[in-house]
Amino acid sequence: MNANRIALVTGAGTGIGKAAALALGEAGFTVVLTGRRAEPLDAVAASLDGKGHVVTADISAPASVSALFDTVAARFGRLDVLFNNAGGWSAATPIEDIPLEDWQRVVNVNLTGVFLCTQHAIRLMKAQDPKGGRIINNGSISAHAPRPLTGPYTATKHAVTGLTKQVALEGRAHNIACGQIDIGNADTDMAVKMKTGILQANGQIMVEPTFDPVHAGRAVAYMASLPLDANVLTMTIMATSAPFVGRG
């Protein structure tokens, strides 16, 4: 079903991006893996049995994003799925003490980077034959409920939700579907503090359960494998006992 379909995963070298890239490869996609560091991308590509192609890029830099999508267009002639996964965070800091440079760094990756990649993907998907495609954004359960002291991350993830809905609306005329996956407590590098104790809204420090990111990757592959007349607008996948419902 997915033979000869091209998927692009940002932040594909580690964590959720790696899990999604491997799941997309298992689902039959040819996967373009991008990120700033070639070494982890090459390691993931080596596990994809010839279906993985590495193109390094910095999604917060407009020229780098342009070069990335030029390479995809030249090499494959089309793009069927974009998984906007790359993201970053800042040190736990009260809103009033967040350095502007930390705010701008997180916004540049988590929001502007998603916007830039989305723009280029839409242009390519509108121009290709047959036209259309799918964009999947990595939101986070922080797109719904904040954690303490995570202002830049929470703000950008809420903004990604608005961008997802806007693209879903505008994409209708061009056979472009857009959805968002909100992931809670996948056992990646970001979850290290959850396993040792992380600050809760009530001021307590609590260990939180995590789950294998392979399941998040497979959820992305499910969303990606749907026909374009069907769309998962939002999906939440989380550790069953994670303190999300009722958080705060």
PDB file of N, CA, C and O in Angstrom, residues 170-232:
ATOM      1  N   GLU A 170      -7.033  24.686   5.349  1.00  0.00           N
ATOM      2  CA  GLU A 170      -6.592  25.162   4.042  1.00  0.00           C
ATOM      3  C   GLU A 170      -6.209  24.020   3.103  1.00  0.00           C
ATOM      4  O   GLU A 170      -6.263  24.171   1.883  1.00  0.00           O
ATOM      5  N   GLY A 171      -5.829  22.885   3.684  1.00  0.00           N
ATOM      6  CA  GLY A 171      -5.402  21.765   2.854  1.00  0.00           C
ATOM      7  C   GLY A 171      -6.525  21.055   2.136  1.00  0.00           C
ATOM      8  O   GLY A 171      -6.284  20.319   1.164  1.00  0.00           O
ATOM      9  N   ARG A 172      -7.752  21.257   2.583  1.00  0.00           N
ATOM     10  CA  ARG A 172      -8.888  20.544   1.979  1.00  0.00           C
ATOM     11  C   ARG A 172      -8.955  20.725   0.466  1.00  0.00           C
ATOM     12  O   ARG A 172      -9.245  19.780  -0.275  1.00  0.00           O
ATOM     13  N   ALA A 173      -8.687  21.922   0.017  1.00  0.00           N
ATOM     14  CA  ALA A 173      -8.823  22.220  -1.411  1.00  0.00           C
ATOM     15  C   ALA A 173      -7.732  21.564  -2.252  1.00  0.00           C
ATOM     16  O   ALA A 173      -7.839  21.538  -3.480  1.00  0.00           O
ATOM     17  N   HIS A 174      -6.714  21.039  -1.590  1.00  0.00           N
ATOM     18  CA  HIS A 174      -5.556  20.522  -2.329  1.00  0.00           C
ATOM     19  C   HIS A 174      -5.268  19.055  -2.006  1.00  0.00           C
ATOM     20  O   HIS A 174      -4.194  18.549  -2.330  1.00  0.00           O
ATOM     21  N   ASN A 175      -6.215  18.363  -1.359  1.00  0.00           N
ATOM     22  CA  ASN A 175      -6.054  16.960  -0.991  1.00  0.00           C
ATOM     23  C   ASN A 175      -4.887  16.767  -0.016  1.00  0.00           C
ATOM     24  O   ASN A 175      -4.182  15.763  -0.066  1.00  0.00           O
ATOM     25  N   ILE A 176      -4.708  17.745   0.847  1.00  0.00           N
ATOM     26  CA  ILE A 176      -3.652  17.687   1.858  1.00  0.00           C
ATOM     27  C   ILE A 176      -4.315  17.542   3.223  1.00  0.00           C
ATOM     28  O   ILE A 176      -5.100  18.400   3.637  1.00  0.00           O
ATOM     29  N   ALA A 177      -4.023  16.445   3.898  1.00  0.00           N
ATOM     30  CA  ALA A 177      -4.540  16.191   5.240  1.00  0.00           C
ATOM     31  C   ALA A 177      -3.506  16.623   6.272  1.00  0.00           C
ATOM     32  O   ALA A 177      -2.293  16.548   6.029  1.00  0.00           O
ATOM     33  N   CYS A 178      -3.972  17.071   7.417  1.00  0.00           N
ATOM     34  CA  CYS A 178      -3.058  17.475   8.484  1.00  0.00           C
ATOM     35  C   CYS A 178      -3.618  17.027   9.824  1.00  0.00           C
ATOM     36  O   CYS A 178      -4.795  17.238  10.116  1.00  0.00           O
ATOM     37  N   GLY A 179      -2.782  16.402  10.628  1.00  0.00           N
ATOM     38  CA  GLY A 179      -3.179  15.943  11.944  1.00  0.00           C
ATOM     39  C   GLY A 179      -2.061  16.117  12.946  1.00  0.00           C
ATOM     40  O   GLY A 179      -0.930  16.478  12.592  1.00  0.00           O
ATOM     41  N   GLN A 180      -2.359  15.852  14.191  1.00  0.00           N
ATOM     42  CA  GLN A 180      -1.405  16.065  15.278  1.00  0.00           C
ATOM     43  C   GLN A 180      -1.419  14.879  16.222  1.00  0.00           C
ATOM     44  O   GLN A 180      -2.485  14.377  16.582  1.00  0.00           O
ATOM     45  N   ILE A 181      -0.235  14.437  16.616  1.00  0.00           N
ATOM     46  CA  ILE A 181      -0.117  13.394  17.624  1.00  0.00           C
ATOM     47  C   ILE A 181       0.456  14.012  18.886  1.00  0.00           C
ATOM     48  O   ILE A 181       1.480  14.697  18.853  1.00  0.00           O
ATOM     49  N   ASP A 182      -0.235  13.810  20.000  1.00  0.00           N
ATOM     50  CA  ASP A 182       0.184  14.340  21.292  1.00  0.00           C
ATOM     51  C   ASP A 182       0.653  13.174  22.153  1.00  0.00           C
ATOM     52  O   ASP A 182      -0.130  12.272  22.479  1.00  0.00           O
ATOM     53  N   ILE A 183       1.927  13.205  22.495  1.00  0.00           N
ATOM     54  CA  ILE A 183       2.587  12.062  23.126  1.00  0.00           C
ATOM     55  C   ILE A 183       2.931  12.421  24.565  1.00  0.00           C
ATOM     56  O   ILE A 183       3.499  13.485  24.829  1.00  0.00           O
ATOM     57  N   GLY A 184       2.594  11.529  25.466  1.00  0.00           N
ATOM     58  CA  GLY A 184       2.865  11.775  26.873  1.00  0.00           C
ATOM     59  C   GLY A 184       3.708  10.692  27.516  1.00  0.00           C
ATOM     60  O   GLY A 184       3.263   9.550  27.633  1.00  0.00           O
ATOM     61  N   ASN A 185       4.941  11.049  27.880  1.00  0.00           N
ATOM     62  CA  ASN A 185       5.811  10.186  28.674  1.00  0.00           C
ATOM     63  C   ASN A 185       6.379   8.991  27.906  1.00  0.00           C
ATOM     64  O   ASN A 185       6.574   7.916  28.477  1.00  0.00           O
ATOM     65  N   ALA A 186       6.641   9.162  26.608  1.00  0.00           N
ATOM     66  CA  ALA A 186       7.420   8.143  25.908  1.00  0.00           C
ATOM     67  C   ALA A 186       8.818   8.099  26.509  1.00  0.00           C
ATOM     68  O   ALA A 186       9.383   9.136  26.887  1.00  0.00           O
ATOM     69  N   ASP A 187       9.381   6.926  26.608  1.00  0.00           N
ATOM     70  CA  ASP A 187      10.661   6.726  27.294  1.00  0.00           C
ATOM     71  C   ASP A 187      11.821   7.132  26.377  1.00  0.00           C
ATOM     72  O   ASP A 187      12.528   6.299  25.823  1.00  0.00           O
ATOM     73  N   THR A 188      11.995   8.439  26.219  1.00  0.00           N
ATOM     74  CA  THR A 188      13.087   9.001  25.427  1.00  0.00           C
ATOM     75  C   THR A 188      13.986   9.823  26.347  1.00  0.00           C
ATOM     76  O   THR A 188      13.774   9.870  27.562  1.00  0.00           O
ATOM     77  N   ASP A 189      14.960  10.495  25.759  1.00  0.00           N
ATOM     78  CA  ASP A 189      15.858  11.335  26.567  1.00  0.00           C
ATOM     79  C   ASP A 189      15.084  12.411  27.323  1.00  0.00           C
ATOM     80  O   ASP A 189      15.486  12.823  28.424  1.00  0.00           O
ATOM     81  N   MET A 190      13.980  12.883  26.745  1.00  0.00           N
ATOM     82  CA  MET A 190      13.178  13.906  27.409  1.00  0.00           C
ATOM     83  C   MET A 190      12.497  13.389  28.669  1.00  0.00           C
ATOM     84  O   MET A 190      12.055  14.179  29.519  1.00  0.00           O
ATOM     85  N   ALA A 191      12.407  12.069  28.809  1.00  0.00           N
ATOM     86  CA  ALA A 191      11.664  11.485  29.928  1.00  0.00           C
ATOM     87  C   ALA A 191      12.551  11.090  31.100  1.00  0.00           C
ATOM     88  O   ALA A 191      12.062  10.502  32.069  1.00  0.00           O
ATOM     89  N   VAL A 192      13.816  11.418  31.040  1.00  0.00           N
ATOM     90  CA  VAL A 192      14.736  10.998  32.102  1.00  0.00           C
ATOM     91  C   VAL A 192      14.256  11.486  33.466  1.00  0.00           C
ATOM     92  O   VAL A 192      14.206  10.725  34.441  1.00  0.00           O
ATOM     93  N   LYS A 193      13.868  12.756  33.557  1.00  0.00           N
ATOM     94  CA  LYS A 193      13.440  13.299  34.843  1.00  0.00           C
ATOM     95  C   LYS A 193      12.139  12.670  35.317  1.00  0.00           C
ATOM     96  O   LYS A 193      11.879  12.604  36.530  1.00  0.00           O
ATOM     97  N   MET A 194      11.321  12.207  34.384  1.00  0.00           N
ATOM     98  CA  MET A 194      10.065  11.579  34.790  1.00  0.00           C
ATOM     99  C   MET A 194      10.321  10.304  35.583  1.00  0.00           C
ATOM    100  O   MET A 194       9.559   9.955  36.491  1.00  0.00           O
ATOM    101  N   LYS A 195      11.400   9.621  35.253  1.00  0.00           N
ATOM    102  CA  LYS A 195      11.698   8.346  35.914  1.00  0.00           C
ATOM    103  C   LYS A 195      12.420   8.526  37.234  1.00  0.00           C
ATOM    104  O   LYS A 195      12.510   7.580  38.032  1.00  0.00           O
ATOM    105  N   THR A 196      12.930   9.730  37.495  1.00  0.00           N
ATOM    106  CA  THR A 196      13.625   9.988  38.761  1.00  0.00           C
ATOM    107  C   THR A 196      12.845  10.930  39.668  1.00  0.00           C
ATOM    108  O   THR A 196      13.124  11.028  40.864  1.00  0.00           O
ATOM    109  N   GLY A 197      11.862  11.626  39.085  1.00  0.00           N
ATOM    110  CA  GLY A 197      11.042  12.550  39.857  1.00  0.00           C
ATOM    111  C   GLY A 197      10.962  13.904  39.183  1.00  0.00           C
ATOM    112  O   GLY A 197      11.987  14.545  38.947  1.00  0.00           O
ATOM    113  N   ILE A 198       9.754  14.343  38.844  1.00  0.00           N
ATOM    114  CA  ILE A 198       9.563  15.589  38.117  1.00  0.00           C
ATOM    115  C   ILE A 198       8.521  16.444  38.831  1.00  0.00           C
ATOM    116  O   ILE A 198       7.583  15.934  39.458  1.00  0.00           O
ATOM    117  N   LEU A 199       8.696  17.750  38.745  1.00  0.00           N
ATOM    118  CA  LEU A 199       7.838  18.696  39.448  1.00  0.00           C
ATOM    119  C   LEU A 199       6.405  18.627  38.946  1.00  0.00           C
ATOM    120  O   LEU A 199       6.146  18.658  37.750  1.00  0.00           O
ATOM    121  N   GLN A 200       5.461  18.573  39.893  1.00  0.00           N
ATOM    122  CA  GLN A 200       4.040  18.555  39.586  1.00  0.00           C
ATOM    123  C   GLN A 200       3.419  19.923  39.846  1.00  0.00           C
ATOM    124  O   GLN A 200       4.028  20.793  40.475  1.00  0.00           O
ATOM    125  N   ALA A 201       2.190  20.111  39.380  1.00  0.00           N
ATOM    126  CA  ALA A 201       1.525  21.396  39.528  1.00  0.00           C
ATOM    127  C   ALA A 201       1.303  21.775  40.992  1.00  0.00           C
ATOM    128  O   ALA A 201       1.230  22.957  41.327  1.00  0.00           O
ATOM    129  N   ASN A 202       1.202  20.783  41.868  1.00  0.00           N
ATOM    130  CA  ASN A 202       0.987  21.062  43.292  1.00  0.00           C
ATOM    131  C   ASN A 202       2.284  21.270  44.063  1.00  0.00           C
ATOM    132  O   ASN A 202       2.269  21.385  45.291  1.00  0.00           O
ATOM    133  N   GLY A 203       3.402  21.288  43.351  1.00  0.00           N
ATOM    134  CA  GLY A 203       4.697  21.515  43.982  1.00  0.00           C
ATOM    135  C   GLY A 203       5.425  20.265  44.410  1.00  0.00           C
ATOM    136  O   GLY A 203       6.601  20.335  44.811  1.00  0.00           O
ATOM    137  N   GLN A 204       4.777  19.129  44.331  1.00  0.00           N
ATOM    138  CA  GLN A 204       5.425  17.878  44.705  1.00  0.00           C
ATOM    139  C   GLN A 204       6.345  17.390  43.584  1.00  0.00           C
ATOM    140  O   GLN A 204       6.183  17.744  42.418  1.00  0.00           O
ATOM    141  N   ILE A 205       7.310  16.557  43.959  1.00  0.00           N
ATOM    142  CA  ILE A 205       8.152  15.853  42.997  1.00  0.00           C
ATOM    143  C   ILE A 205       7.653  14.417  42.928  1.00  0.00           C
ATOM    144  O   ILE A 205       7.526  13.742  43.963  1.00  0.00           O
ATOM    145  N   MET A 206       7.360  13.945  41.746  1.00  0.00           N
ATOM    146  CA  MET A 206       6.769  12.618  41.604  1.00  0.00           C
ATOM    147  C   MET A 206       7.372  11.880  40.415  1.00  0.00           C
ATOM    148  O   MET A 206       7.607  12.472  39.352  1.00  0.00           O
ATOM    149  N   VAL A 207       7.639  10.607  40.601  1.00  0.00           N
ATOM    150  CA  VAL A 207       8.041   9.742  39.490  1.00  0.00           C
ATOM    151  C   VAL A 207       6.809   9.470  38.638  1.00  0.00           C
ATOM    152  O   VAL A 207       5.732   9.185  39.165  1.00  0.00           O
ATOM    153  N   GLU A 208       6.966   9.577  37.309  1.00  0.00           N
ATOM    154  CA  GLU A 208       5.858   9.322  36.401  1.00  0.00           C
ATOM    155  C   GLU A 208       6.158   8.101  35.528  1.00  0.00           C
ATOM    156  O   GLU A 208       7.308   7.890  35.119  1.00  0.00           O
ATOM    157  N   PRO A 209       5.143   7.311  35.204  1.00  0.00           N
ATOM    158  CA  PRO A 209       5.348   6.152  34.331  1.00  0.00           C
ATOM    159  C   PRO A 209       5.632   6.582  32.899  1.00  0.00           C
ATOM    160  O   PRO A 209       5.209   7.662  32.459  1.00  0.00           O
ATOM    161  N   THR A 210       6.339   5.732  32.194  1.00  0.00           N
ATOM    162  CA  THR A 210       6.664   5.985  30.787  1.00  0.00           C
ATOM    163  C   THR A 210       6.259   4.763  29.958  1.00  0.00           C
ATOM    164  O   THR A 210       5.865   3.731  30.498  1.00  0.00           O
ATOM    165  N   PHE A 211       6.337   4.913  28.640  1.00  0.00           N
ATOM    166  CA  PHE A 211       6.040   3.773  27.764  1.00  0.00           C
ATOM    167  C   PHE A 211       7.043   3.742  26.616  1.00  0.00           C
ATOM    168  O   PHE A 211       7.703   4.741  26.313  1.00  0.00           O
ATOM    169  N   ASP A 212       7.165   2.611  25.992  1.00  0.00           N
ATOM    170  CA  ASP A 212       8.127   2.394  24.913  1.00  0.00           C
ATOM    171  C   ASP A 212       7.765   3.271  23.716  1.00  0.00           C
ATOM    172  O   ASP A 212       6.639   3.192  23.201  1.00  0.00           O
ATOM    173  N   PRO A 213       8.706   4.105  23.237  1.00  0.00           N
ATOM    174  CA  PRO A 213       8.395   4.987  22.106  1.00  0.00           C
ATOM    175  C   PRO A 213       8.071   4.258  20.816  1.00  0.00           C
ATOM    176  O   PRO A 213       7.545   4.872  19.884  1.00  0.00           O
ATOM    177  N   VAL A 214       8.344   2.963  20.755  1.00  0.00           N
ATOM    178  CA  VAL A 214       7.995   2.222  19.540  1.00  0.00           C
ATOM    179  C   VAL A 214       6.501   2.327  19.264  1.00  0.00           C
ATOM    180  O   VAL A 214       6.069   2.374  18.100  1.00  0.00           O
ATOM    181  N   HIS A 215       5.695   2.433  20.319  1.00  0.00           N
ATOM    182  CA  HIS A 215       4.243   2.516  20.137  1.00  0.00           C
ATOM    183  C   HIS A 215       3.838   3.871  19.564  1.00  0.00           C
ATOM    184  O   HIS A 215       2.906   3.961  18.758  1.00  0.00           O
ATOM    185  N   ALA A 216       4.545   4.915  19.961  1.00  0.00           N
ATOM    186  CA  ALA A 216       4.294   6.231  19.364  1.00  0.00           C
ATOM    187  C   ALA A 216       4.679   6.224  17.892  1.00  0.00           C
ATOM    188  O   ALA A 216       3.978   6.795  17.053  1.00  0.00           O
ATOM    189  N   GLY A 217       5.795   5.571  17.571  1.00  0.00           N
ATOM    190  CA  GLY A 217       6.200   5.474  16.175  1.00  0.00           C
ATOM    191  C   GLY A 217       5.173   4.755  15.331  1.00  0.00           C
ATOM    192  O   GLY A 217       4.857   5.179  14.209  1.00  0.00           O
ATOM    193  N   ARG A 218       4.628   3.681  15.867  1.00  0.00           N
ATOM    194  CA  ARG A 218       3.615   2.932  15.124  1.00  0.00           C
ATOM    195  C   ARG A 218       2.328   3.736  14.974  1.00  0.00           C
ATOM    196  O   ARG A 218       1.622   3.605  13.970  1.00  0.00           O
ATOM    197  N   ALA A 219       2.026   4.577  15.958  1.00  0.00           N
ATOM    198  CA  ALA A 219       0.852   5.444  15.841  1.00  0.00           C
ATOM    199  C   ALA A 219       1.034   6.445  14.706  1.00  0.00           C
ATOM    200  O   ALA A 219       0.106   6.717  13.940  1.00  0.00           O
ATOM    201  N   VAL A 220       2.226   6.986  14.576  1.00  0.00           N
ATOM    202  CA  VAL A 220       2.526   7.891  13.463  1.00  0.00           C
ATOM    203  C   VAL A 220       2.380   7.155  12.136  1.00  0.00           C
ATOM    204  O   VAL A 220       1.794   7.674  11.174  1.00  0.00           O
ATOM    205  N   ALA A 221       2.903   5.933  12.079  1.00  0.00           N
ATOM    206  CA  ALA A 221       2.805   5.158  10.839  1.00  0.00           C
ATOM    207  C   ALA A 221       1.353   4.853  10.491  1.00  0.00           C
ATOM    208  O   ALA A 221       0.978   4.847   9.308  1.00  0.00           O
ATOM    209  N   TYR A 222       0.525   4.608  11.501  1.00  0.00           N
ATOM    210  CA  TYR A 222      -0.905   4.404  11.241  1.00  0.00           C
ATOM    211  C   TYR A 222      -1.522   5.652  10.632  1.00  0.00           C
ATOM    212  O   TYR A 222      -2.241   5.574   9.622  1.00  0.00           O
ATOM    213  N   MET A 223      -1.256   6.810  11.230  1.00  0.00           N
ATOM    214  CA  MET A 223      -1.798   8.057  10.692  1.00  0.00           C
ATOM    215  C   MET A 223      -1.325   8.267   9.259  1.00  0.00           C
ATOM    216  O   MET A 223      -2.091   8.678   8.384  1.00  0.00           O
ATOM    217  N   ALA A 224      -0.050   7.978   9.015  1.00  0.00           N
ATOM    218  CA  ALA A 224       0.543   8.196   7.696  1.00  0.00           C
ATOM    219  C   ALA A 224      -0.017   7.259   6.644  1.00  0.00           C
ATOM    220  O   ALA A 224      -0.058   7.602   5.454  1.00  0.00           O
ATOM    221  N   SER A 225      -0.462   6.079   7.060  1.00  0.00           N
ATOM    222  CA  SER A 225      -0.894   5.056   6.109  1.00  0.00           C
ATOM    223  C   SER A 225      -2.350   5.180   5.687  1.00  0.00           C
ATOM    224  O   SER A 225      -2.795   4.470   4.775  1.00  0.00           O
ATOM    225  N   LEU A 226      -3.092   6.080   6.312  1.00  0.00           N
ATOM    226  CA  LEU A 226      -4.487   6.254   5.925  1.00  0.00           C
ATOM    227  C   LEU A 226      -4.591   6.811   4.505  1.00  0.00           C
ATOM    228  O   LEU A 226      -3.730   7.584   4.071  1.00  0.00           O
ATOM    229  N   PRO A 227      -5.650   6.471   3.781  1.00  0.00           N
ATOM    230  CA  PRO A 227      -5.900   7.124   2.497  1.00  0.00           C
ATOM    231  C   PRO A 227      -6.233   8.589   2.743  1.00  0.00           C
ATOM    232  O   PRO A 227      -6.701   8.963   3.820  1.00  0.00           O
ATOM    233  N   LEU A 228      -6.000   9.424   1.743  1.00  0.00           N
ATOM    234  CA  LEU A 228      -6.145  10.857   1.939  1.00  0.00           C
ATOM    235  C   LEU A 228      -7.583  11.325   2.116  1.00  0.00           C
ATOM    236  O   LEU A 228      -7.812  12.487   2.449  1.00  0.00           O
ATOM    237  N   ASP A 229      -8.544  10.431   1.954  1.00  0.00           N
ATOM    238  CA  ASP A 229      -9.921  10.826   2.252  1.00  0.00           C
ATOM    239  C   ASP A 229     -10.282  10.552   3.711  1.00  0.00           C
ATOM    240  O   ASP A 229     -11.437  10.721   4.113  1.00  0.00           O
ATOM    241  N   ALA A 230      -9.299  10.151   4.516  1.00  0.00           N
ATOM    242  CA  ALA A 230      -9.490   9.950   5.949  1.00  0.00           C
ATOM    243  C   ALA A 230      -8.332  10.610   6.695  1.00  0.00           C
ATOM    244  O   ALA A 230      -7.197  10.630   6.211  1.00  0.00           O
ATOM    245  N   ASN A 231      -8.623  11.146   7.867  1.00  0.00           N
ATOM    246  CA  ASN A 231      -7.596  11.871   8.608  1.00  0.00           C
ATOM    247  C   ASN A 231      -7.803  11.705  10.107  1.00  0.00           C
ATOM    248  O   ASN A 231      -8.925  11.761  10.598  1.00  0.00           O
ATOM    249  N   VAL A 232      -6.705  11.495  10.818  1.00  0.00           N
ATOM    250  CA  VAL A 232      -6.710  11.602  12.272  1.00  0.00           C
ATOM    251  C   VAL A 232      -6.322  13.035  12.591  1.00  0.00           C
ATOM    252  O   VAL A 232      -5.165  13.426  12.433  1.00  0.00           O
TER     253      VAL A 232
END
